[in-house]
Amino acid sequence: MLTLETFDLVLDIILKLISIALLVFAFLLLRNLDQAIQKLESSLGSMERSAETVEDVVAIMRKIPFVGGRIKRD
């Protein structure tokens, strides 16, 4: 039969294996989160550069007659 000491040892081993698996899972999750944040930062930088380019183009277009803004009449 299974003694109490053997049962305790089996439960202890199972608990330690679960703890190690959770630590590995947490490490992998944090690593993937770090990679996702880095990709997000590069995407935001790209969007910011695109917005600045659009702003420059709009500023140039406003200076062109018949395309840009309204003609100011005093």
N, CA, C and O of each residue as an XYZ file, in Angstrom:
296
protein
N       0.837     -1.193      0.000
C       0.000      0.000      0.000
C       0.876      1.249      0.000
O       2.091      1.216      0.199
N       0.198      2.304     -0.228
C       0.842      3.603     -0.264
C       0.916      4.169      1.151
O      -0.104      4.330      1.821
N       2.110      4.462      1.587
C       2.243      5.034      2.928
C       2.054      6.536      2.857
O       2.077      7.139      1.784
N       1.870      7.115      4.013
C       1.664      8.560      4.092
C       2.910      9.319      3.646
O       2.809     10.380      3.030
N       4.077      8.777      3.957
C       5.332      9.430      3.566
C       5.502      9.416      2.047
O       5.936     10.409      1.464
N       5.167      8.314      1.412
C       5.261      8.221     -0.044
C       4.271      9.168     -0.707
O       4.596      9.847     -1.681
N       3.075      9.200     -0.172
C       2.050     10.103     -0.701
C       2.487     11.561     -0.555
O       2.287     12.368     -1.464
N       3.086     11.895      0.595
C       3.584     13.250      0.836
C       4.707     13.582     -0.139
O       4.771     14.698     -0.655
N       5.584     12.632     -0.390
C       6.691     12.840     -1.323
C       6.176     13.064     -2.746
O       6.665     13.945     -3.453
N       5.201     12.277     -3.161
C       4.625     12.424     -4.508
C       3.962     13.789     -4.651
O       4.140     14.465     -5.665
N       3.197     14.196     -3.638
C       2.555     15.514     -3.692
C       3.585     16.639     -3.708
O       3.394     17.650     -4.385
N       4.673     16.465     -2.967
C       5.732     17.472     -2.940
C       6.386     17.603     -4.313
O       6.645     18.715     -4.774
N       6.651     16.487     -4.959
C       7.255     16.513     -6.297
C       6.302     17.164     -7.297
O       6.725     17.977     -8.119
N       5.035     16.814     -7.231
C       4.046     17.410     -8.137
C       3.960     18.915     -7.922
O       3.893     19.676     -8.887
N       3.961     19.350     -6.671
C       3.895     20.781     -6.363
C       5.112     21.519     -6.899
O       4.987     22.616     -7.444
N       6.281     20.925     -6.747
C       7.502     21.562     -7.255
C       7.497     21.626     -8.785
O       7.922     22.626     -9.363
N       7.025     20.577     -9.434
C       6.950     20.595    -10.898
C       5.980     21.664    -11.389
O       6.258     22.359    -12.366
N       4.849     21.794    -10.714
C       3.880     22.828    -11.090
C       4.474     24.215    -10.875
O       4.267     25.111    -11.694
N       5.210     24.398     -9.780
C       5.839     25.696     -9.508
C       6.857     26.044    -10.584
O       6.902     27.178    -11.060
N       7.674     25.066    -10.966
C       8.670     25.306    -12.016
C       7.988     25.618    -13.342
O       8.425     26.512    -14.066
N       6.931     24.897    -13.666
C       6.203     25.144    -14.915
C       5.597     26.545    -14.917
O       5.620     27.225    -15.943
N       5.057     26.983    -13.782
C       4.489     28.335    -13.704
C       5.565     29.404    -13.851
O       5.334     30.431    -14.489
N       6.734     29.174    -13.269
C       7.828     30.139    -13.416
C       8.298     30.234    -14.869
O       8.549     31.329    -15.371
N       8.415     29.092    -15.540
C       8.813     29.092    -16.954
C       7.756     29.791    -17.799
O       8.091     30.569    -18.693
N       6.490     29.522    -17.525
C       5.403     30.170    -18.256
C       5.428     31.683    -18.042
O       5.240     32.443    -18.992
N       5.659     32.129    -16.802
C       5.724     33.566    -16.516
C       6.901     34.203    -17.244
O       6.777     35.308    -17.773
N       8.041     33.518    -17.276
C       9.206     34.042    -17.981
C       8.925     34.190    -19.474
O       9.243     35.220    -20.069
N       8.331     33.164    -20.077
C       8.012     33.230    -21.507
C       6.986     34.317    -21.797
O       7.075     35.003    -22.815
N       6.019     34.473    -20.911
C       5.009     35.509    -21.083
C       5.634     36.897    -21.029
O       5.300     37.759    -21.841
N       6.535     37.118    -20.082
C       7.204     38.419    -19.982
C       8.093     38.680    -21.192
O       8.173     39.812    -21.669
N       8.760     37.644    -21.690
C       9.608     37.825    -22.869
C       8.771     38.192    -24.087
O       9.144     39.083    -24.851
N       7.645     37.514    -24.273
C       6.764     37.829    -25.399
C       6.156     39.215    -25.242
O       5.975     39.929    -26.228
N       5.841     39.598    -24.015
C       5.300     40.930    -23.763
C       6.333     41.999    -24.105
O       5.987     43.041    -24.661
N       7.592     41.745    -23.776
C       8.656     42.690    -24.098
C       8.797     42.846    -25.612
O       8.963     43.962    -26.104
N       8.732     41.747    -26.347
C       8.817     41.818    -27.808
C       7.628     42.571    -28.390
O       7.788     43.339    -29.338
N       6.449     42.361    -27.836
C       5.257     43.064    -28.324
C       5.368     44.558    -28.056
O       4.973     45.366    -28.896
N       5.897     44.931    -26.908
C       6.054     46.350    -26.582
C       7.074     46.991    -27.512
O       6.876     48.126    -27.948
N       8.152     46.296    -27.823
C       9.148     46.843    -28.745
C       8.555     47.047    -30.137
O       8.832     48.060    -30.780
N       7.751     46.109    -30.608
C       7.106     46.264    -31.919
C       6.121     47.426    -31.897
O       6.016     48.175    -32.869
N       5.402     47.576    -30.794
C       4.452     48.678    -30.664
C       5.167     50.016    -30.674
O       4.696     50.962    -31.305
N       6.307     50.111    -29.978
C       7.072     51.354    -29.976
C       7.563     51.704    -31.376
O       7.514     52.869    -31.770
N       8.032     50.723    -32.129
C       8.502     51.014    -33.488
C       7.334     51.418    -34.384
O       7.490     52.281    -35.248
N       6.170     50.806    -34.189
C       4.990     51.186    -34.975
C       4.551     52.605    -34.648
O       4.189     53.369    -35.543
N       4.583     52.956    -33.369
C       4.207     54.317    -32.985
C       5.184     55.338    -33.549
O       4.775     56.426    -33.956
N       6.465     55.002    -33.579
C       7.450     55.898    -34.176
C       7.189     56.092    -35.659
O       7.304     57.205    -36.172
N       6.841     55.025    -36.344
C       6.524     55.105    -37.768
C       5.280     55.953    -38.000
O       5.241     56.763    -38.926
N       4.267     55.768    -37.162
C       3.045     56.573    -37.297
C       3.336     58.049    -37.039
O       2.769     58.918    -37.702
N       4.206     58.332    -36.093
C       4.549     59.721    -35.794
C       5.267     60.368    -36.978
O       4.986     61.515    -37.327
N       6.191     59.631    -37.591
C       6.886     60.161    -38.771
C       5.912     60.392    -39.920
O       6.021     61.388    -40.635
N       4.965     59.485    -40.101
C       3.963     59.648    -41.157
C       3.092     60.869    -40.896
O       2.766     61.608    -41.825
N       2.713     61.085    -39.644
C       1.894     62.246    -39.300
C       2.655     63.543    -39.550
O       2.075     64.523    -40.018
N       3.944     63.554    -39.242
C       4.748     64.748    -39.505
C       4.855     65.001    -41.005
O       4.798     66.152    -41.439
N       5.008     63.958    -41.796
C       5.080     64.107    -43.250
C       3.774     64.655    -43.802
O       3.785     65.547    -44.650
N       2.651     64.132    -43.331
C       1.344     64.629    -43.778
C       1.180     66.088    -43.385
O       0.654     66.884    -44.163
N       1.619     66.443    -42.200
C       1.525     67.835    -41.749
C       2.338     68.753    -42.657
O       1.884     69.844    -43.005
N       3.536     68.319    -43.040
C       4.362     69.120    -43.946
C       3.707     69.260    -45.317
O       3.723     70.344    -45.900
N       3.136     68.184    -45.835
C       2.477     68.232    -47.144
C       1.267     69.154    -47.099
O       1.047     69.920    -48.037
N       0.481     69.098    -46.034
C      -0.689     69.969    -45.905
C      -0.255     71.424    -45.832
O      -0.907     72.289    -46.415
N       0.828     71.708    -45.129
C       1.321     73.085    -45.047
C       1.738     73.594    -46.422
O       1.502     74.757    -46.749
N       2.353     72.737    -47.227
C       2.754     73.137    -48.581
C       1.524     73.316    -49.465
O       1.455     74.268    -50.243
N       0.559     72.414    -49.355
C      -0.644     72.485    -50.189
C      -1.463     73.743    -49.896
O      -2.115     74.273    -50.796
N      -1.439     74.216    -48.678
C      -2.207     75.420    -48.343
C      -1.655     76.660    -49.035
O      -2.363     77.656    -49.182
N      -0.414     76.606    -49.455
C       0.198     77.759    -50.116
C      -0.071     77.772    -51.619
O       0.168     78.788    -52.272
N      -0.555     76.682    -52.175
C      -0.824     76.592    -53.611
C      -2.215     77.165    -53.893
O      -3.187     76.754    -53.259
N      -2.326     78.118    -54.844
C      -3.631     78.691    -55.162
C      -4.574     77.640    -55.756
O      -4.129     76.713    -56.432
N      -5.838     77.785    -55.510
C      -6.925     76.935    -56.001
C      -6.895     75.514    -55.412
O      -7.791     74.718    -55.692
N      -5.915     75.198    -54.633
C      -5.841     73.884    -53.994
C      -5.876     74.041    -52.488
O      -6.536     73.289    -51.771
N      -5.154     75.030    -52.039
C      -5.019     75.237    -50.605
C      -6.232     75.895    -49.988
O      -7.358     75.759    -50.465
N      -5.968     76.607    -48.922
C      -7.048     77.226    -48.155
C      -7.728     78.350    -48.907
O      -7.418     78.612    -50.069
N      -8.636     78.999    -48.251
C      -9.406     80.089    -48.856
C      -8.520     81.300    -49.113
O      -7.513     81.517    -48.440
N      -8.923     82.073    -50.096
C      -8.222     83.320    -50.382
C      -8.701     84.349    -49.381
O      -9.901     84.585    -49.240
N      -7.767     84.952    -48.694
C      -8.140     85.946    -47.688
C      -8.338     87.294    -48.362
O      -7.422     87.823    -48.992
N      -9.536     87.843    -48.227
C      -9.832     89.157    -48.797
C     -10.095     90.117    -47.655
O     -10.907     89.847    -46.770
N      -9.409     91.223    -47.687
C      -9.593     92.233    -46.636
C     -10.554     93.302    -47.049
O     -10.818     94.226    -46.279
